[in-house]
Amino acid sequence: MKILSIESSCDETAAAVVEDGRNVLSSVIASQVEEHKLYGGVVPEIASRRHAEAIVPVVKQALNDADVTMDDIEAIAVTHAPGLIGALLVGVNFAKGLSLATGKPLVPTHHLRSHIASNYISHKELKPPFMCLVVSGGHSHIVMVEDYTKMKVIGRTRDDAAGEAFDKAARTMNMPYPGGIEMDKIAESGDPKAFKFPRPVVHDAPYDFSFSGLKTSVINLIHNMEQRGEEIPKADICASFRSAVVELLVSNTIKACEDFDIKTLVIAGGVSANSLLRTRFAEESEKHGIKFYKPDKSVCTDNAAMVGSQGYYEYLNGNIADLSLNAVATLPIDYR
Ligand code: KG4
Ligand code: ZN
């Protein structure tokens, strides 16, 4: 079964054709990142306008690249939540129009569930149940994935998401948006023990995260050094900060696997591209006898192939919307 999938929750306009949830026939991404870089972060109004311009050519190209027409497509999956509302509305309304014109079923798809599904593309043998750490620009969740469309949140951030903490720390050092990628690169040449950043734990909630204290601590350090006229040792700061974030993510997630006796661990979301996170999870999983899966780097950040994958399982589970479907800015991952 071929699904046409559409993603517009943040600053990427994307469309893909995916067969049976696993086989990507095409995947097109129009990124707006160069424009948002000018402002140091995503400007929602600009994002919506660029989606409106890009959506038709991106969908056309996805169909062309897959060498199919709408006649070959059996359903249209679209990210309807969570994300920037004006951005989501572009994809949702386009998908509704296409569904109305073609009579193909409309499958609303949760963005974070799609991030998890990026692993189904990279690992054809992977099936639930498993524990998943979903770390993106807006979310940091430990999720028990009981089945493709049945999940439970085990832990979450109480304040900033991991990606957000990376981006804000990077911005303080005048690194281009999105700073997480840049920090990861620069960290490679730094000393992770050069600075001791706090590693906050949330009392009585062993799987929850808190990154705001860590973020404030790195920002204060940089401001103090600037005030003293000192040169900022970027590589050492990046390495020390990355190490603190990664150790928090790894320790809580491994603990969740152990406590719930889950032997399969998966990571997903933009931050899952982080090189230290990938190697540390591989090491710790091996130590604890856990099988570890990570998405290919090409599907870590926002794309529509993952939407086509999750959309397939949503469709099989009867998650089909009528034409009153709306975009939703915040929606829990276990909403249905
Ligand atoms: O999943 P994503 O593409 O968008 C959201 O759904 O939010 O994630 C984007 C986030 C950004 O905060 C970006 O800085 C972060 O993922 N990111 C990274 C890396 N690559 C992307 N953070 C740390 N290390 C990376 N290599
Ligand atoms: Zn995302």
XYZ file of C-alpha atoms and ligand atoms in Angstrom:
363
model
C 0.000 0.000 0.000
C 1.420 3.382 -1.060
C 0.896 6.439 1.144
C 1.571 10.053 0.203
C 2.776 11.841 3.343
C 3.089 15.516 4.161
C 5.026 17.277 6.940
C 4.960 21.019 7.750
C 5.091 21.238 11.559
C 8.135 23.508 11.826
C 10.582 24.816 9.223
C 10.730 21.954 6.716
C 8.129 21.470 4.001
C 8.323 17.785 3.163
C 6.461 15.132 1.175
C 7.171 11.451 0.576
C 5.735 8.303 -0.927
C 6.142 5.274 1.353
C 5.091 1.707 0.654
C 3.762 -0.520 3.463
C 5.241 1.734 6.115
C 8.820 0.634 5.472
C 9.864 1.210 1.893
C 10.581 4.847 0.966
C 9.896 5.435 -2.743
C 10.626 9.162 -2.551
C 11.339 11.798 0.079
C 11.534 15.514 -0.680
C 12.473 18.165 1.893
C 12.421 21.925 1.282
C 14.253 23.439 4.245
C 13.785 27.046 5.277
C 16.688 26.963 7.701
C 18.859 29.471 5.807
C 16.158 32.131 6.133
C 15.491 31.451 9.844
C 19.253 31.578 10.526
C 19.091 35.335 9.960
C 16.891 35.612 13.072
C 18.649 32.979 15.218
C 15.554 30.746 15.352
C 12.321 29.848 13.591
C 10.018 32.821 12.893
C 6.526 31.245 12.803
C 4.994 33.792 10.403
C 7.806 33.284 7.878
C 7.562 29.497 8.272
C 3.841 29.498 7.372
C 4.371 31.633 4.277
C 7.240 29.499 3.005
C 5.188 26.322 3.520
C 2.380 27.864 1.456
C 4.850 28.527 -1.381
C 6.639 25.185 -1.218
C 3.848 22.681 -0.620
C 2.646 22.213 -4.214
C 6.082 21.790 -5.852
C 7.296 19.544 -3.001
C 4.293 17.188 -3.263
C 4.549 17.119 -7.076
C 8.217 16.230 -6.849
C 7.567 13.461 -4.312
C 5.043 11.869 -6.714
C 7.404 12.324 -9.683
C 10.438 10.930 -7.856
C 8.434 7.844 -6.852
C 7.216 7.542 -10.431
C 3.572 7.401 -9.320
C 0.410 9.466 -9.777
C -2.390 10.070 -7.278
C -4.135 7.026 -8.807
C -1.431 4.811 -7.260
C -1.795 6.393 -3.812
C -4.144 4.726 -1.324
C -4.069 7.246 1.535
C -2.778 10.702 2.434
C -0.977 11.015 5.783
C -0.355 14.445 7.245
C 1.250 15.803 10.422
C -1.636 17.474 12.254
C 0.071 17.888 15.669
C 2.106 19.049 17.521
C 3.966 22.042 16.081
C 3.627 25.658 15.029
C -0.058 26.108 14.356
C 0.291 28.300 11.254
C 2.845 25.899 9.817
C 0.774 22.772 10.535
C -2.321 24.366 8.997
C -0.646 24.610 5.596
C 0.014 20.863 5.416
C -3.322 19.912 6.963
C -5.355 22.114 4.632
C -3.429 20.958 1.591
C -3.978 17.300 2.551
C -7.681 17.942 3.136
C -8.027 19.546 -0.291
C -6.219 16.643 -1.919
C -8.361 14.128 -0.042
C -11.527 15.951 -1.100
C -10.420 16.096 -4.737
C -9.249 12.468 -4.980
C -11.488 10.691 -2.466
C -8.416 9.136 -0.790
C -8.571 8.649 3.003
C -6.923 11.256 5.212
C -4.671 9.943 8.011
C -3.785 12.415 10.801
C -0.311 11.645 12.128
C 1.373 12.779 15.363
C 4.797 14.331 14.720
C 6.583 12.586 17.609
C 5.110 9.208 16.705
C 6.526 9.826 13.231
C 9.975 10.520 14.679
C 9.797 7.123 16.400
C 8.734 5.567 13.070
C 11.903 6.865 11.374
C 13.436 3.743 12.924
C 11.033 1.445 11.038
C 12.553 2.840 7.833
C 16.134 2.347 9.010
C 15.528 -1.084 10.606
C 13.085 -3.271 8.696
C 13.083 -5.891 11.470
C 12.220 -3.476 14.304
C 8.786 -3.989 15.870
C 7.216 -2.814 19.136
C 7.365 -3.265 22.065
C 10.398 -1.133 22.885
C 11.479 1.855 24.982
C 12.121 5.035 22.977
C 13.878 8.272 23.836
C 12.368 10.989 21.625
C 14.543 14.104 21.660
C 13.760 16.981 19.328
C 13.802 20.771 19.308
C 10.563 20.912 21.284
C 10.308 17.598 23.173
C 12.291 15.204 25.358
C 10.249 12.126 26.212
C 10.943 8.582 27.299
C 8.131 6.612 25.704
C 7.098 3.001 26.191
C 6.018 1.982 22.675
C 3.690 -0.941 23.388
C 2.461 -1.155 19.830
C 2.699 0.965 16.658
C -0.167 3.171 17.807
C -0.211 2.493 21.534
C 2.309 4.308 23.688
C 2.797 5.559 27.211
C 5.001 8.440 28.370
C 7.361 7.221 31.116
C 9.400 10.409 31.514
C 9.481 13.917 30.101
C 11.291 17.213 30.469
C 9.946 19.547 33.119
C 11.220 22.638 31.289
C 13.405 22.951 28.155
C 13.734 20.212 25.559
C 17.242 18.865 24.927
C 17.352 20.386 21.417
C 16.183 23.735 22.734
C 18.946 23.708 25.396
C 21.560 22.966 22.695
C 20.180 25.708 20.436
C 20.073 28.371 23.168
C 23.556 27.557 24.480
C 24.901 27.688 20.922
C 23.178 30.988 20.246
C 24.952 32.550 23.247
C 28.223 31.657 21.513
C 26.973 33.205 18.226
C 26.741 29.855 16.462
C 24.251 29.589 13.595
C 20.756 28.104 14.111
C 20.103 25.209 14.676
C 22.976 25.236 17.139
C 22.755 21.593 18.210
C 24.394 20.411 15.008
C 27.167 22.988 15.234
C 27.832 22.288 18.934
C 28.088 18.581 18.190
C 30.755 19.246 15.525
C 32.783 21.697 17.608
C 32.557 19.442 20.704
C 34.636 16.807 18.902
C 37.805 18.863 19.393
C 37.057 19.919 23.001
C 37.648 18.493 26.475
C 34.379 17.198 28.017
C 35.896 17.538 31.517
C 36.993 21.177 31.093
C 33.841 22.564 32.756
C 31.607 20.981 35.376
C 28.006 21.749 34.515
C 25.138 20.726 36.824
C 23.370 17.449 36.054
C 19.986 18.081 37.648
C 17.762 15.236 38.724
C 14.015 15.616 39.259
C 13.123 14.327 42.730
C 10.526 11.547 42.911
C 10.461 11.349 39.090
C 13.540 9.308 38.084
C 12.745 9.324 34.353
C 12.011 13.064 34.055
C 14.519 15.615 32.811
C 15.286 19.240 33.620
C 17.610 21.118 31.303
C 16.919 24.754 32.183
C 19.450 24.917 35.066
C 22.104 23.421 32.839
C 21.259 25.871 30.072
C 21.371 28.869 32.446
C 24.673 27.666 33.856
C 26.374 27.580 30.431
C 24.877 30.950 29.448
C 26.100 32.538 32.726
C 29.565 31.076 32.229
C 29.806 32.590 28.733
C 28.479 35.989 29.840
C 30.898 36.128 32.778
C 33.853 35.286 30.545
C 32.755 37.932 28.038
C 32.508 40.537 30.804
C 36.037 39.699 31.900
C 37.190 40.072 28.296
C 38.323 36.439 28.147
C 38.348 34.437 24.958
C 35.511 31.878 24.935
C 36.906 28.316 24.791
C 34.076 27.180 22.520
C 35.261 23.634 21.911
C 35.672 22.888 25.640
C 32.295 24.457 26.481
C 30.557 22.516 23.682
C 32.196 19.247 24.742
C 31.389 19.736 28.451
C 27.802 20.806 27.757
C 27.179 17.983 25.280
C 28.536 15.482 27.758
C 26.220 16.754 30.537
C 23.095 16.619 28.310
C 23.979 13.210 26.913
C 24.703 11.644 30.325
C 21.311 12.824 31.642
C 19.499 11.410 28.611
C 21.394 8.120 28.699
C 21.139 7.458 32.443
C 17.374 8.077 32.731
C 16.591 6.060 29.606
C 18.729 3.069 30.597
C 17.137 3.191 34.060
C 13.678 3.110 32.456
C 14.665 0.042 30.390
C 15.994 -1.720 33.468
C 13.058 -0.861 35.741
C 10.449 -1.859 33.148
C 12.523 -4.854 32.043
C 12.611 -3.770 28.379
C 15.403 -5.228 26.284
C 14.986 -3.100 23.149
C 15.903 0.585 23.142
C 15.334 3.076 20.327
C 16.236 6.754 19.959
C 14.513 9.290 17.693
C 14.162 13.011 16.898
C 16.626 15.657 15.734
C 18.906 15.307 18.766
C 19.249 11.558 18.104
C 21.701 12.632 15.358
C 24.103 13.694 18.123
C 27.280 11.685 17.728
C 28.095 11.335 21.442
C 24.502 10.335 22.230
C 24.692 7.594 19.600
C 27.984 6.164 20.848
C 27.099 6.428 24.555
C 23.786 4.633 24.032
C 25.544 1.925 22.042
C 28.067 1.432 24.875
C 25.556 1.453 27.727
C 23.074 -0.782 25.886
C 25.775 -3.343 25.309
C 26.739 -3.198 28.995
C 23.130 -3.803 30.062
C 22.301 -6.488 27.496
C 19.891 -4.207 25.623
C 19.454 -4.211 21.829
C 19.902 -0.641 20.594
C 18.488 0.990 17.444
C 19.137 4.483 16.097
C 17.680 6.062 12.948
C 19.946 6.759 9.957
C 21.130 10.355 10.235
C 19.153 11.177 7.067
C 15.830 10.590 8.869
C 16.666 12.000 12.331
C 15.515 15.536 11.599
C 12.128 16.499 10.151
C 11.089 14.656 6.988
C 7.912 13.185 5.507
C 9.170 9.608 5.014
C 8.720 9.015 8.749
C 5.173 10.425 8.471
C 4.425 7.925 5.701
C 5.741 5.129 7.905
C 3.726 6.036 11.005
C 0.746 6.981 8.794
C 0.628 3.410 7.490
C 0.249 1.984 11.005
C -2.286 4.690 11.937
C -4.277 3.757 8.829
C -4.192 0.049 9.707
C -5.449 0.996 13.167
C -8.415 2.888 11.687
C -7.148 6.387 12.432
C -8.866 8.130 9.519
C -10.063 11.723 9.757
C -12.977 13.431 8.070
C -12.643 16.802 6.372
C -13.180 18.669 9.651
C -9.586 17.741 10.640
C -7.783 20.650 12.276
C -4.173 21.310 13.238
C -3.320 21.089 16.962
C -0.321 22.902 18.485
C 0.075 20.578 21.487
C -1.148 17.003 21.703
C 0.175 14.200 23.927
C 1.818 11.295 22.132
C -0.631 8.872 23.800
C -3.694 10.856 22.664
C -5.500 7.813 21.270
O 13.245 16.721 15.304
P 13.722 18.030 14.792
O 14.246 18.099 13.385
O 12.616 19.114 14.894
C 11.648 19.137 15.899
O 10.680 18.363 15.802
O 11.890 19.914 16.864
O 14.830 18.501 15.834
C 15.527 19.686 15.690
C 16.478 19.812 16.867
C 17.185 21.144 16.936
O 17.082 21.635 18.260
C 18.633 20.801 16.595
O 19.578 21.641 17.190
C 18.727 19.399 17.127
O 17.498 18.801 16.782
N 19.849 18.645 16.527
C 20.936 18.260 17.227
C 21.780 17.599 16.307
N 21.186 17.602 15.074
C 19.984 18.252 15.244
N 21.243 18.410 18.520
C 22.415 17.906 18.943
N 23.300 17.278 18.114
C 23.028 17.089 16.806
N 23.894 16.472 16.011
Zn 10.609 16.984 14.532
